[in-house]
GROMACS .gro file of N, CA and C in nm:
model
  411
    1MET      N    1  -2.596  -3.416  16.054
    1MET     CA    2  -2.692  -3.525  16.057
    1MET      C    3  -2.629  -3.649  15.994
    2ASP      N    4  -2.663  -3.766  16.047
    2ASP     CA    5  -2.612  -3.893  15.994
    2ASP      C    6  -2.707  -3.942  15.884
    3TYR      N    7  -2.694  -3.882  15.766
    3TYR     CA    8  -2.783  -3.916  15.655
    3TYR      C    9  -2.775  -4.063  15.617
    4GLU      N   10  -2.655  -4.118  15.618
    4GLU     CA   11  -2.636  -4.255  15.572
    4GLU      C   12  -2.724  -4.352  15.651
    5HIS      N   13  -2.729  -4.336  15.781
    5HIS     CA   14  -2.811  -4.423  15.865
    5HIS      C   15  -2.960  -4.400  15.837
    6VAL      N   16  -3.001  -4.275  15.832
    6VAL     CA   17  -3.142  -4.241  15.811
    6VAL      C   18  -3.190  -4.286  15.674
    7LEU      N   19  -3.110  -4.266  15.570
    7LEU     CA   20  -3.151  -4.298  15.433
    7LEU      C   21  -3.175  -4.447  15.413
    8SER      N   22  -3.117  -4.530  15.495
    8SER     CA   23  -3.134  -4.674  15.481
    8SER      C   24  -3.263  -4.727  15.544
    9ASP      N   25  -3.337  -4.640  15.610
    9ASP     CA   26  -3.457  -4.681  15.683
    9ASP      C   27  -3.583  -4.650  15.602
   10PRO      N   28  -3.651  -4.751  15.546
   10PRO     CA   29  -3.773  -4.725  15.468
   10PRO      C   30  -3.883  -4.656  15.549
   11GLY      N   31  -3.882  -4.675  15.680
   11GLY     CA   32  -3.984  -4.614  15.764
   11GLY      C   33  -3.968  -4.464  15.778
   12GLU      N   34  -3.852  -4.413  15.748
   12GLU     CA   35  -3.827  -4.269  15.756
   12GLU      C   36  -3.844  -4.201  15.620
   13ALA      N   37  -3.850  -4.278  15.513
   13ALA     CA   38  -3.853  -4.224  15.377
   13ALA      C   39  -3.983  -4.151  15.349
   14GLY      N   40  -3.979  -4.066  15.248
   14GLY     CA   41  -4.095  -3.988  15.208
   14GLY      C   42  -4.050  -3.867  15.130
   15ILE      N   43  -4.129  -3.761  15.137
   15ILE     CA   44  -4.101  -3.639  15.062
   15ILE      C   45  -4.058  -3.529  15.158
   16PHE      N   46  -3.946  -3.466  15.124
   16PHE     CA   47  -3.888  -3.363  15.209
   16PHE      C   48  -3.830  -3.250  15.125
   17ALA      N   49  -3.815  -3.135  15.188
   17ALA     CA   50  -3.741  -3.026  15.124
   17ALA      C   51  -3.595  -3.067  15.120
   18ARG      N   52  -3.528  -3.037  15.009
   18ARG     CA   53  -3.386  -3.069  14.998
   18ARG      C   54  -3.310  -2.983  15.098
   19PRO      N   55  -3.227  -3.046  15.181
   19PRO     CA   56  -3.155  -2.968  15.282
   19PRO      C   57  -3.045  -2.882  15.220
   20SER      N   58  -3.003  -2.783  15.295
   20SER     CA   59  -2.899  -2.694  15.245
   20SER      C   60  -2.767  -2.766  15.225
   21ASP      N   61  -2.745  -2.875  15.298
   21ASP     CA   62  -2.623  -2.954  15.280
   21ASP      C   63  -2.650  -3.072  15.186
   22GLY      N   64  -2.709  -3.041  15.072
   22GLY     CA   65  -2.748  -3.143  14.975
   22GLY      C   66  -2.632  -3.228  14.924
   23ALA      N   67  -2.514  -3.169  14.914
   23ALA     CA   68  -2.398  -3.247  14.868
   23ALA      C   69  -2.365  -3.356  14.968
   24GLU      N   70  -2.379  -3.326  15.096
   24GLU     CA   71  -2.356  -3.428  15.200
   24GLU      C   72  -2.461  -3.538  15.190
   25LEU      N   73  -2.584  -3.498  15.164
   25LEU     CA   74  -2.693  -3.595  15.147
   25LEU      C   75  -2.663  -3.687  15.029
   26ASP      N   76  -2.621  -3.631  14.916
   26ASP     CA   77  -2.589  -3.710  14.798
   26ASP      C   78  -2.476  -3.809  14.825
   27ALA      N   79  -2.373  -3.763  14.894
   27ALA     CA   80  -2.260  -3.851  14.926
   27ALA      C   81  -2.305  -3.964  15.019
   28ALA      N   82  -2.390  -3.933  15.115
   28ALA     CA   83  -2.439  -4.036  15.206
   28ALA      C   84  -2.525  -4.138  15.132
   29ALA      N   85  -2.607  -4.090  15.039
   29ALA     CA   86  -2.691  -4.181  14.959
   29ALA      C   87  -2.603  -4.276  14.879
   30GLU      N   88  -2.497  -4.225  14.823
   30GLU     CA   89  -2.406  -4.311  14.747
   30GLU      C   90  -2.339  -4.413  14.838
   31ARG      N   91  -2.292  -4.369  14.953
   31ARG     CA   92  -2.227  -4.462  15.048
   31ARG      C   93  -2.325  -4.569  15.096
   32ALA      N   94  -2.452  -4.531  15.111
   32ALA     CA   95  -2.554  -4.625  15.160
   32ALA      C   96  -2.603  -4.719  15.050
   33GLY      N   97  -2.559  -4.697  14.928
   33GLY     CA   98  -2.596  -4.786  14.818
   33GLY      C   99  -2.732  -4.756  14.756
   34LEU      N  100  -2.783  -4.635  14.778
   34LEU     CA  101  -2.910  -4.597  14.718
   34LEU      C  102  -2.888  -4.547  14.576
   35THR      N  103  -2.982  -4.577  14.490
   35THR     CA  104  -2.978  -4.525  14.354
   35THR      C  105  -3.021  -4.380  14.358
   36ARG      N  106  -2.948  -4.294  14.289
   36ARG     CA  107  -2.981  -4.151  14.290
   36ARG      C  108  -3.033  -4.109  14.154
   37TRP      N  109  -3.153  -4.050  14.157
   37TRP     CA  110  -3.214  -3.994  14.038
   37TRP      C  111  -3.230  -3.845  14.061
   38ALA      N  112  -3.193  -3.764  13.963
   38ALA     CA  113  -3.207  -3.618  13.976
   38ALA      C  114  -3.277  -3.565  13.851
   39VAL      N  115  -3.377  -3.481  13.873
   39VAL     CA  116  -3.451  -3.421  13.763
   39VAL      C  117  -3.457  -3.271  13.788
   40ASP      N  118  -3.403  -3.194  13.695
   40ASP     CA  119  -3.407  -3.048  13.702
   40ASP      C  120  -3.534  -3.000  13.633
   41LEU      N  121  -3.617  -2.929  13.707
   41LEU     CA  122  -3.746  -2.884  13.654
   41LEU      C  123  -3.744  -2.736  13.614
   42THR      N  124  -3.627  -2.684  13.588
   42THR     CA  125  -3.618  -2.545  13.541
   42THR      C  126  -3.700  -2.530  13.413
   43GLY      N  127  -3.787  -2.431  13.411
   43GLY     CA  128  -3.869  -2.404  13.294
   43GLY      C  129  -3.996  -2.487  13.285
   44VAL      N  130  -4.016  -2.580  13.376
   44VAL     CA  131  -4.135  -2.666  13.375
   44VAL      C  132  -4.249  -2.593  13.443
   45THR      N  133  -4.361  -2.577  13.370
   45THR     CA  134  -4.476  -2.505  13.425
   45THR      C  135  -4.608  -2.578  13.407
   46THR      N  136  -4.607  -2.695  13.341
   46THR     CA  137  -4.731  -2.768  13.317
   46THR      C  138  -4.714  -2.914  13.354
   47LYS      N  139  -4.826  -2.981  13.372
   47LYS     CA  140  -4.826  -3.125  13.399
   47LYS      C  141  -4.753  -3.199  13.287
   48GLU      N  142  -4.784  -3.165  13.164
   48GLU     CA  143  -4.723  -3.234  13.049
   48GLU      C  144  -4.572  -3.218  13.048
   49GLN      N  145  -4.525  -3.097  13.077
   49GLN     CA  146  -4.380  -3.074  13.081
   49GLN      C  147  -4.315  -3.150  13.197
   50LEU      N  148  -4.384  -3.155  13.310
   50LEU     CA  149  -4.333  -3.228  13.425
   50LEU      C  150  -4.318  -3.376  13.394
   51LEU      N  151  -4.424  -3.435  13.339
   51LEU     CA  152  -4.419  -3.578  13.306
   51LEU      C  153  -4.314  -3.605  13.199
   52ALA      N  154  -4.300  -3.515  13.102
   52ALA     CA  155  -4.199  -3.533  12.998
   52ALA      C  156  -4.057  -3.523  13.055
   53ALA      N  157  -4.036  -3.429  13.148
   53ALA     CA  158  -3.904  -3.414  13.209
   53ALA      C  159  -3.867  -3.539  13.289
   54LEU      N  160  -3.962  -3.590  13.366
   54LEU     CA  161  -3.937  -3.713  13.441
   54LEU      C  162  -3.910  -3.830  13.347
   55ALA      N  163  -3.992  -3.843  13.245
   55ALA     CA  164  -3.976  -3.955  13.150
   55ALA      C  165  -3.841  -3.950  13.080
   56GLN      N  166  -3.801  -3.831  13.039
   56GLN     CA  167  -3.674  -3.819  12.967
   56GLN      C  168  -3.555  -3.844  13.061
   57ARG      N  169  -3.553  -3.777  13.174
   57ARG     CA  170  -3.438  -3.786  13.263
   57ARG      C  171  -3.422  -3.925  13.326
   58LEU      N  172  -3.536  -3.989  13.354
   58LEU     CA  173  -3.530  -4.120  13.420
   58LEU      C  174  -3.542  -4.235  13.321
   59ALA      N  175  -3.546  -4.202  13.191
   59ALA     CA  176  -3.551  -4.303  13.085
   59ALA      C  177  -3.665  -4.402  13.107
   60PHE      N  178  -3.787  -4.346  13.116
   60PHE     CA  179  -3.905  -4.431  13.132
   60PHE      C  180  -3.921  -4.524  13.012
   61PRO      N  181  -3.980  -4.640  13.034
   61PRO     CA  182  -4.003  -4.733  12.923
   61PRO      C  183  -4.107  -4.677  12.825
   62GLU      N  184  -4.110  -4.735  12.708
   62GLU     CA  185  -4.201  -4.687  12.604
   62GLU      C  186  -4.347  -4.696  12.644
   63TRP      N  187  -4.382  -4.788  12.733
   63TRP     CA  188  -4.522  -4.805  12.771
   63TRP      C  189  -4.574  -4.694  12.861
   64PHE      N  190  -4.486  -4.602  12.905
   64PHE     CA  191  -4.531  -4.492  12.993
   64PHE      C  192  -4.640  -4.412  12.922
   65GLY      N  193  -4.754  -4.398  12.987
   65GLY     CA  194  -4.872  -4.338  12.926
   65GLY      C  195  -4.885  -4.188  12.941
   66GLY      N  196  -4.795  -4.122  13.012
   66GLY     CA  197  -4.801  -3.978  13.024
   66GLY      C  198  -4.916  -3.928  13.109
   67ASN      N  199  -4.954  -4.003  13.213
   67ASN     CA  200  -5.059  -3.959  13.304
   67ASN      C  201  -5.017  -3.997  13.447
   68TRP      N  202  -5.096  -3.953  13.545
   68TRP     CA  203  -5.058  -3.975  13.685
   68TRP      C  204  -5.052  -4.123  13.721
   69ASP      N  205  -5.149  -4.201  13.676
   69ASP     CA  206  -5.148  -4.345  13.707
   69ASP      C  207  -5.026  -4.413  13.647
   70ALA      N  208  -4.992  -4.376  13.526
   70ALA     CA  209  -4.875  -4.434  13.462
   70ALA      C  210  -4.747  -4.391  13.534
   71LEU      N  211  -4.744  -4.267  13.583
   71LEU     CA  212  -4.628  -4.222  13.660
   71LEU      C  213  -4.610  -4.308  13.784
   72ASN      N  214  -4.718  -4.331  13.855
   72ASN     CA  215  -4.713  -4.417  13.974
   72ASN      C  216  -4.661  -4.556  13.936
   73ASP      N  217  -4.715  -4.613  13.832
   73ASP     CA  218  -4.678  -4.749  13.793
   73ASP      C  219  -4.532  -4.760  13.753
   74VAL      N  220  -4.486  -4.667  13.670
   74VAL     CA  221  -4.349  -4.678  13.620
   74VAL      C  222  -4.248  -4.650  13.732
   75LEU      N  223  -4.275  -4.552  13.818
   75LEU     CA  224  -4.181  -4.525  13.927
   75LEU      C  225  -4.179  -4.640  14.027
   76ALA      N  226  -4.295  -4.696  14.056
   76ALA     CA  227  -4.298  -4.811  14.148
   76ALA      C  228  -4.218  -4.927  14.091
   77GLU      N  229  -4.239  -4.956  13.965
   77GLU     CA  230  -4.165  -5.067  13.902
   77GLU      C  231  -4.015  -5.040  13.903
   78MET      N  232  -3.977  -4.918  13.866
   78MET     CA  233  -3.835  -4.884  13.863
   78MET      C  234  -3.774  -4.889  14.003
   79ALA      N  235  -3.849  -4.843  14.104
   79ALA     CA  236  -3.798  -4.844  14.241
   79ALA      C  237  -3.781  -4.986  14.292
   80TRP      N  238  -3.874  -5.075  14.260
   80TRP     CA  239  -3.864  -5.213  14.306
   80TRP      C  240  -3.743  -5.283  14.246
   81GLU      N  241  -3.692  -5.231  14.136
   81GLU     CA  242  -3.571  -5.286  14.076
   81GLU      C  243  -3.445  -5.236  14.146
   82GLN      N  244  -3.463  -5.149  14.246
   82GLN     CA  245  -3.351  -5.091  14.321
   82GLN      C  246  -3.367  -5.130  14.469
   83PRO      N  247  -3.338  -5.254  14.504
   83PRO     CA  248  -3.366  -5.300  14.641
   83PRO      C  249  -3.292  -5.222  14.749
   84GLY      N  250  -3.184  -5.154  14.713
   84GLY     CA  251  -3.112  -5.073  14.811
   84GLY      C  252  -3.183  -4.943  14.842
   85GLY      N  253  -3.275  -4.904  14.756
   85GLY     CA  254  -3.349  -4.781  14.776
   85GLY      C  255  -3.318  -4.676  14.671
   86VAL      N  256  -3.396  -4.568  14.677
   86VAL     CA  257  -3.388  -4.461  14.577
   86VAL      C  258  -3.392  -4.326  14.646
   87VAL      N  259  -3.313  -4.234  14.596
   87VAL     CA  260  -3.322  -4.093  14.632
   87VAL      C  261  -3.352  -4.018  14.503
   88LEU      N  262  -3.470  -3.958  14.496
   88LEU     CA  263  -3.511  -3.877  14.381
   88LEU      C  264  -3.504  -3.732  14.421
   89SER      N  265  -3.423  -3.654  14.351
   89SER     CA  266  -3.413  -3.511  14.376
   89SER      C  267  -3.482  -3.436  14.264
   90LEU      N  268  -3.578  -3.353  14.302
   90LEU     CA  269  -3.648  -3.267  14.207
   90LEU      C  270  -3.599  -3.125  14.228
   91GLY      N  271  -3.521  -3.077  14.133
   91GLY     CA  272  -3.462  -2.945  14.147
   91GLY      C  273  -3.542  -2.837  14.078
   92ASN      N  274  -3.533  -2.718  14.134
   92ASN     CA  275  -3.591  -2.598  14.072
   92ASN      C  276  -3.741  -2.612  14.045
   93CYS      N  277  -3.815  -2.646  14.147
   93CYS     CA  278  -3.960  -2.667  14.134
   93CYS      C  279  -4.041  -2.538  14.144
   94GLY      N  280  -3.974  -2.427  14.166
   94GLY     CA  281  -4.044  -2.301  14.190
   94GLY      C  282  -4.134  -2.255  14.078
   95GLU      N  283  -4.090  -2.267  13.954
   95GLU     CA  284  -4.173  -2.223  13.841
   95GLU      C  285  -4.300  -2.304  13.832
   96LEU      N  286  -4.291  -2.435  13.851
   96LEU     CA  287  -4.409  -2.520  13.847
   96LEU      C  288  -4.502  -2.487  13.964
   97ALA      N  289  -4.446  -2.467  14.082
   97ALA     CA  290  -4.527  -2.434  14.200
   97ALA      C  291  -4.602  -2.303  14.179
   98GLN      N  292  -4.538  -2.209  14.113
   98GLN     CA  293  -4.600  -2.079  14.088
   98GLN      C  294  -4.707  -2.088  13.979
   99ALA      N  295  -4.674  -2.155  13.869
   99ALA     CA  296  -4.764  -2.158  13.752
   99ALA      C  297  -4.875  -2.261  13.765
  100ASN      N  298  -4.846  -2.372  13.833
  100ASN     CA  299  -4.941  -2.482  13.834
  100ASN      C  300  -4.929  -2.562  13.964
  101PRO      N  301  -4.967  -2.499  14.075
  101PRO     CA  302  -4.951  -2.568  14.205
  101PRO      C  303  -5.030  -2.698  14.213
  102GLU      N  304  -5.142  -2.708  14.142
  102GLU     CA  305  -5.220  -2.830  14.145
  102GLU      C  306  -5.143  -2.949  14.088
  103SER      N  307  -5.071  -2.925  13.979
  103SER     CA  308  -4.993  -3.034  13.919
  103SER      C  309  -4.878  -3.076  14.009
  104LEU      N  310  -4.813  -2.979  14.072
  104LEU     CA  311  -4.705  -3.015  14.164
  104LEU      C  312  -4.761  -3.092  14.283
  105GLU      N  313  -4.871  -3.049  14.335
  105GLU     CA  314  -4.932  -3.119  14.448
  105GLU      C  315  -4.972  -3.261  14.411
  106THR      N  316  -5.029  -3.278  14.293
  106THR     CA  317  -5.067  -3.413  14.249
  106THR      C  318  -4.943  -3.499  14.229
  107ALA      N  319  -4.839  -3.442  14.170
  107ALA     CA  320  -4.714  -3.518  14.151
  107ALA      C  321  -4.659  -3.563  14.286
  108LEU      N  322  -4.662  -3.476  14.385
  108LEU     CA  323  -4.612  -3.512  14.517
  108LEU      C  324  -4.699  -3.621  14.581
  109GLU      N  325  -4.828  -3.616  14.556
  109GLU     CA  326  -4.918  -3.723  14.605
  109GLU      C  327  -4.882  -3.857  14.540
  110VAL      N  328  -4.854  -3.854  14.411
  110VAL     CA  329  -4.814  -3.977  14.341
  110VAL      C  330  -4.683  -4.029  14.399
  111LEU      N  331  -4.587  -3.939  14.418
  111LEU     CA  332  -4.458  -3.980  14.473
  111LEU      C  333  -4.473  -4.035  14.615
  112ASP      N  334  -4.563  -3.978  14.692
  112ASP     CA  335  -4.590  -4.029  14.826
  112ASP      C  336  -4.648  -4.170  14.819
  113SER      N  337  -4.735  -4.192  14.722
  113SER     CA  338  -4.792  -4.325  14.703
  113SER      C  339  -4.684  -4.427  14.667
  114VAL      N  340  -4.591  -4.387  14.582
  114VAL     CA  341  -4.480  -4.476  14.547
  114VAL      C  342  -4.397  -4.506  14.671
  115ALA      N  343  -4.370  -4.403  14.752
  115ALA     CA  344  -4.292  -4.423  14.874
  115ALA      C  345  -4.362  -4.521  14.968
  116GLU      N  346  -4.494  -4.510  14.979
  116GLU     CA  347  -4.569  -4.602  15.064
  116GLU      C  348  -4.560  -4.746  15.012
  117GLY      N  349  -4.573  -4.763  14.880
  117GLY     CA  350  -4.561  -4.896  14.822
  117GLY      C  351  -4.422  -4.954  14.840
  118CYS      N  352  -4.321  -4.870  14.831
  118CYS     CA  353  -4.185  -4.917  14.852
  118CYS      C  354  -4.163  -4.955  14.997
  119TYR      N  355  -4.224  -4.881  15.089
  119TYR     CA  356  -4.214  -4.915  15.231
  119TYR      C  357  -4.266  -5.057  15.254
  120ASP      N  358  -4.378  -5.089  15.188
  120ASP     CA  359  -4.435  -5.223  15.201
  120ASP      C  360  -4.339  -5.331  15.152
  121GLU      N  361  -4.248  -5.294  15.062
  121GLU     CA  362  -4.149  -5.388  15.008
  121GLU      C  363  -4.013  -5.373  15.078
  122ASP      N  364  -4.008  -5.290  15.184
  122ASP     CA  365  -3.887  -5.264  15.261
  122ASP      C  366  -3.777  -5.197  15.177
  123ILE      N  367  -3.821  -5.108  15.088
  123ILE     CA  368  -3.729  -5.033  15.001
  123ILE      C  369  -3.744  -4.885  15.034
  124PRO      N  370  -3.637  -4.817  15.078
  124PRO     CA  371  -3.649  -4.674  15.104
  124PRO      C  372  -3.664  -4.598  14.972
  125PHE      N  373  -3.765  -4.511  14.966
  125PHE     CA  374  -3.788  -4.426  14.848
  125PHE      C  375  -3.800  -4.282  14.899
  126TRP      N  376  -3.695  -4.207  14.875
  126TRP     CA  377  -3.685  -4.069  14.922
  126TRP      C  378  -3.706  -3.972  14.807
  127VAL      N  379  -3.775  -3.863  14.835
  127VAL     CA  380  -3.790  -3.754  14.739
  127VAL      C  381  -3.749  -3.626  14.808
  128PHE      N  382  -3.657  -3.553  14.746
  128PHE     CA  383  -3.612  -3.425  14.799
  128PHE      C  384  -3.643  -3.318  14.694
  129VAL      N  385  -3.715  -3.216  14.738
  129VAL     CA  386  -3.766  -3.112  14.648
  129VAL      C  387  -3.699  -2.980  14.684
  130ASP      N  388  -3.654  -2.906  14.584
  130ASP     CA  389  -3.604  -2.772  14.614
  130ASP      C  390  -3.668  -2.668  14.524
  131GLY      N  391  -3.658  -2.545  14.568
  131GLY     CA  392  -3.714  -2.434  14.491
  131GLY      C  393  -3.855  -2.396  14.531
  132ILE      N  394  -3.906  -2.457  14.638
  132ILE     CA  395  -4.041  -2.422  14.685
  132ILE      C  396  -4.038  -2.406  14.837
  133ASP      N  397  -4.138  -2.338  14.886
  133ASP     CA  398  -4.155  -2.324  15.030
  133ASP      C  399  -4.218  -2.453  15.082
  134PRO      N  400  -4.145  -2.527  15.165
  134PRO     CA  401  -4.200  -2.655  15.213
  134PRO      C  402  -4.332  -2.639  15.288
  135GLU      N  403  -4.354  -2.525  15.348
  135GLU     CA  404  -4.480  -2.503  15.419
  135GLU      C  405  -4.600  -2.499  15.326
  136ALA      N  406  -4.575  -2.465  15.199
  136ALA     CA  407  -4.684  -2.454  15.101
  136ALA      C  408  -4.738  -2.592  15.061
  137PHE      N  409  -4.658  -2.695  15.083
  137PHE     CA  410  -4.700  -2.829  15.043
  137PHE      C  411  -4.691  -2.922  15.161
   0.00000   0.00000   0.00000
């Protein structure tokens, strides 16, 4: 697949299962000039742990409120600062999906909202999730 071409198109962006050729995807994102964010969710089983992992790994500003609305706001602001686009990889989501599927589903809804807002600004915002059955979400 020609990831580099696809990743540059905000109209194609959204939430997807991380492909088996993830290294090729990462290399294409770098070549296309997209900012790459990766968050490993190993051991994360609660909303609070999820928000803390995102905040720590992505170096959220101090004003981050630790709730879904604040997650939307901070990610949108951070993405708008990356006019070339963003690829966010969420690794090892299986434990969260098993222990707290509602929190994972809400997080994905928030990320989808950010992707829609970025589309309006012509900024590709991609989310790739691994460790879960894509059919479940």
